[in-house]
Amino acid sequence: MTAIAWQRRRATAARFWADFRSHRSALVGLGILLFFGLVAVFASVLADPAGLDVTKATAPAHAAPSAGYWLGTDQNGRSVLTLLIHGTRVSLIVGLAATAIAIVIGTVVGVMAGFYGGWARSTLMGFTDWFLVIPFLPLAIVMATVLGASLLNIVIVIGVTSWPGTARLVCAQTLSVRERPYLERARALGGGDWHQMTRHILPNVMPLVLAHVVLTVSVAILSETTLSFLGLGDPTRPSWGYILDNAYGTGAMSNGEWWFVLPPGLCVVLVVLAFTLVGRALEVVLNPRLREGP
Amino acid sequence: MHHFVIRALTFALAGGLLSTPLSPTPAAPKVTFTIGIQSDVDSTNPFTGIVVEAYETYALMYDYLTTSSAKDVSPQPSLAESYSEAPDKKSWTYKIRAGVTWSDGQPLTARDAAYTFNRIIDGDFEQTNYGNYVANIDKAEATDDNTLVLHVKQPTPIMERLAVPILPEHVWKDVDGKAVKSYENEPQNGQPVVGSGPFQLVERRKGQYLRFAANKNYWQGAPKFDELVFRVFTNADAEAQALIRGEIDFAYDLQSNVFNSLKDKPGVTTRSSEYSGFNEIAFNTGAALADGTAIGDGHEALKNKQVRLAISHAIDRKTLVDRVLNGHGSPGDTFIPPVYPLLHYTPTAPQNFDLAKANQLLDAAGYPKKADGTRFALRLFARQESQDSQSTAEFVKSWLKEIGIDVTVKVMSEDTLTEVIGQGDYDMFEWGWVVEPDPDYQMSVFTCGKRSYKDGDAIYADLSDSFYCNPAYDELYEQQAGETDQAKRAELAKRMQQLVHDDAAYAITYYYNDLVAYRSDRWTGFTPQPDPHGSLLFQYGVHSYLTMAPVTATGAPAAAESPSGGSLGLVVTVAVGVLILGGAGFLALRRRSSASADDRE
């Protein structure tokens, strides 16, 4: 029994990978993500964390790239490359953690709304719609200001403001799954709400959620950059947005210090692009409707 | 925020330089002088505004009894051509200049001055900005059109520095105590605001600009140009670019790196002037209400003077000046800046950067290092509005780590921080003060009576932000308040600085410079205050506005038009950015179209 199940799972995984592999751009995206993932994990090996300590910096501020400082220095004489490498870690952590929050809230709300229907659905979806129509940036700025600037708060702000999309998606999928015969069977055999939701509905909406997660991460990273650039990020943890904020705040833009501005911008674009490429491919692979065509 | 109040208050004394004779008004085109500012004037109503820029507009629109000299910031007559203390020391008499008129033609008399003072003395809301000047005045009285008598409770040195703009009674009598709170004092129906100063406000667009017309009949002589504009910018970078392009003539309040980038631009002169402001790391020395009831959640260790001294010894002020201010300032020690040489106290036991000594002090104070190398943890609050504040906090965090103090930096808005300080819910924070020529206000900050107070159940902040309380200090404060001999008072002021310094209520980090840049190819004749290295504008008084003039040589240099390396770099940066985004978009689009092609197979 289990052997058969494993065999089937292996076959599914192989099919999935073959499908995924057929999307060339998705592989490019995956490659980029792998690269940034490794940079984030080995940040401390690649660049000495002591380089983040302002009191240890000896180089002149706003220096152009040189042999010792490949990407020049920031306003405190720290290497921009070191900041960038450690910023990768912060940006990715915030992106992933915020997404986790958003996905958990979105999935719980979506499944509950779809499964129970009726007034529960109208209430929950009404609430979701309400969140959906509030413009993201003002809400995030207000929350970040009230909560104060720290890494955890930024994660919470982004997480709490980006779940409604997931909730809508999950709710719609739940509605269709709920009507399927095997759920009727489960109900007839006396399966409780909890059992139905966790054993039958969740596994069936999961692929969709997964594809959505990857897309949400890119939005979350972009949001983190935006908030940090607006000076609402954690000033003690250099993220890419933080580097951009410092560059802007200390006149690097009008001095034409491209080494201070361009690299963090490029990193953001690359990571967001990579997540989007992978996410779109996953969507196509996992969602049969997108695959079958007319 | 209250720090800003002080900063603002200090700028309120109006000009007093004797003018050079009037030059004939130039023909057709109006000569306009445009100043770039970064904080918009919050209100042109002198009872409401709090930012420095607002106080500058009051100084331009109104006159003051006395002003501070351009040479050394000493008090000198202004609207009052002379003043004296009565022999019984119960009153001061001010001789108001004859022949001064308001911009609507009405004469300005001692009755206007008496009205203004009485309005503040009897007022409620009117006390907010000017209360400290009238605290000692019982009543103002105009004995005739040219004589103002202020009756005082005790002899006090502040009577020569009453920074209160004299308002026209015939306008303000129609604005009652309630209406004044929301009164805008802006031009209506195309009529300028009625004033007596060298400029009249003729137009105001919130968040954009303020336009003033020169008062050609000003009693000190007409300004040498026709129009003055304050233009609001949202950041120093944009302001600098406008200066390079020639859209503005003077850039105020520049960030040090932006300032440095302007140094070799053609036609632009940069100026880093010694200034009367300092920044500090303030300690919660034991938060309490004025009556002594303990409040807040400050760390126990900071009540110990030795711990505060240790922290002060762990701050490398020289590095802060070099790295945070890019050299535009000097290391700090006591709370009256050296720009006031008569009052500044240079400590005999300076708190130099010495980590070994700091460690020793902490060991001796009973906070030994634990196995993991730390002693205890503290919070340090920095201000969102200031890049320099956040940088300083980062430096301090690193240094304190060296002596085993684990610092958590938190950034908050100045409004929030003011609230937090008032409640005593902090360990350390980074902020600063601007010290006005009369040190009374600054000295009052460290008295016991200026600690927070309770009204009902709520706790309200007063001026004290370190909760320093020392009876010996308070006694000196009382003594100086009644000391009219300036030399003796300076001696007292020095002893007070010594007390606060040696008790380390603040670790004063640096005295920062006033960083400005202006178009020297177009303007000349500024009057620095103090002479010769002081500020050119935003002074104690309006000296420069009366002496500066356009450069008369014909043909403004064409250099202003040539693209600079800076803006070229910006163009390249933007272009590359667009290319990247475009590329990303293209890829994504291509990806989609190929997907749909796959789908159909």
CSV table of N, CA and C in Angstrom, one decimal, chain B residues 17 31 41 62 92 120 153 182 186 192 233 316 365 371 385 417 431 495 498 518-519 548 551 555 567 600:
chain,number,residue,atom,x,y,z
B,17,LEU,N,20.9,96.6,12.4
B,17,LEU,CA,22.0,97.3,11.8
B,17,LEU,C,21.5,98.6,11.2
B,31,VAL,N,13.8,92.3,-8.9
B,31,VAL,CA,14.9,91.5,-8.4
B,31,VAL,C,14.4,90.6,-7.3
B,41,VAL,N,7.1,76.5,6.4
B,41,VAL,CA,6.7,77.3,7.5
B,41,VAL,C,5.4,76.7,8.0
B,62,TYR,N,7.8,91.6,11.2
B,62,TYR,CA,7.6,92.4,12.4
B,62,TYR,C,8.9,93.0,12.9
B,92,TRP,N,11.3,98.5,33.6
B,92,TRP,CA,12.2,98.8,32.5
B,92,TRP,C,11.4,99.8,31.5
B,120,ILE,N,0.0,88.8,25.7
B,120,ILE,CA,0.7,87.5,26.0
B,120,ILE,C,0.6,87.3,27.5
B,153,LYS,N,8.7,91.7,38.3
B,153,LYS,CA,8.6,91.2,39.7
B,153,LYS,C,10.0,91.3,40.4
B,182,SER,N,-6.6,79.4,15.5
B,182,SER,CA,-6.6,79.0,14.1
B,182,SER,C,-6.4,80.1,13.1
B,186,GLU,N,-2.4,85.2,7.0
B,186,GLU,CA,-2.0,85.2,5.6
B,186,GLU,C,-2.6,86.3,4.8
B,192,PRO,N,-1.5,92.4,1.4
B,192,PRO,CA,-0.4,91.8,2.2
B,192,PRO,C,-0.7,91.8,3.7
B,233,PHE,N,11.4,72.5,-0.4
B,233,PHE,CA,11.9,71.3,-1.0
B,233,PHE,C,11.7,70.1,-0.1
B,316,ASP,N,33.4,58.2,21.0
B,316,ASP,CA,34.5,58.8,20.3
B,316,ASP,C,34.0,60.0,19.5
B,365,ALA,N,31.7,50.2,39.4
B,365,ALA,CA,30.4,50.6,39.8
B,365,ALA,C,29.6,49.4,40.2
B,371,ALA,N,29.9,36.0,31.8
B,371,ALA,CA,30.7,35.0,31.0
B,371,ALA,C,30.6,35.4,29.5
B,385,GLU,N,13.5,61.4,11.6
B,385,GLU,CA,13.6,62.5,10.8
B,385,GLU,C,15.1,62.8,10.4
B,417,LEU,N,8.9,60.3,20.2
B,417,LEU,CA,10.0,60.4,21.1
B,417,LEU,C,9.7,61.4,22.2
B,431,TRP,N,19.3,63.4,20.5
B,431,TRP,CA,18.6,64.6,20.1
B,431,TRP,C,19.5,65.8,20.3
B,495,ARG,N,29.5,77.5,36.1
B,495,ARG,CA,29.5,76.5,37.2
B,495,ARG,C,28.3,75.5,36.9
B,498,GLN,N,29.4,73.0,34.4
B,498,GLN,CA,30.3,72.1,35.0
B,498,GLN,C,29.6,71.0,35.8
B,518,TYR,N,25.1,79.2,-1.7
B,518,TYR,CA,24.4,80.3,-2.4
B,518,TYR,C,25.1,80.7,-3.7
B,519,ARG,N,24.4,81.4,-4.5
B,519,ARG,CA,24.9,81.8,-5.8
B,519,ARG,C,25.7,83.1,-5.6
B,548,MET,N,22.5,92.6,1.9
B,548,MET,CA,22.8,91.8,0.7
B,548,MET,C,22.2,92.5,-0.6
B,551,VAL,N,24.6,91.1,-7.6
B,551,VAL,CA,25.9,91.5,-8.2
B,551,VAL,C,25.5,92.3,-9.4
B,555,GLY,N,25.7,90.4,-17.4
B,555,GLY,CA,25.9,89.1,-17.9
B,555,GLY,C,26.2,88.0,-16.9
B,567,SER,N,24.6,65.7,-12.5
B,567,SER,CA,23.3,65.4,-13.2
B,567,SER,C,23.5,64.5,-14.3
B,600,ARG,N,-1.6,26.1,-26.6
B,600,ARG,CA,-2.4,25.6,-27.7
B,600,ARG,C,-2.0,24.3,-28.4
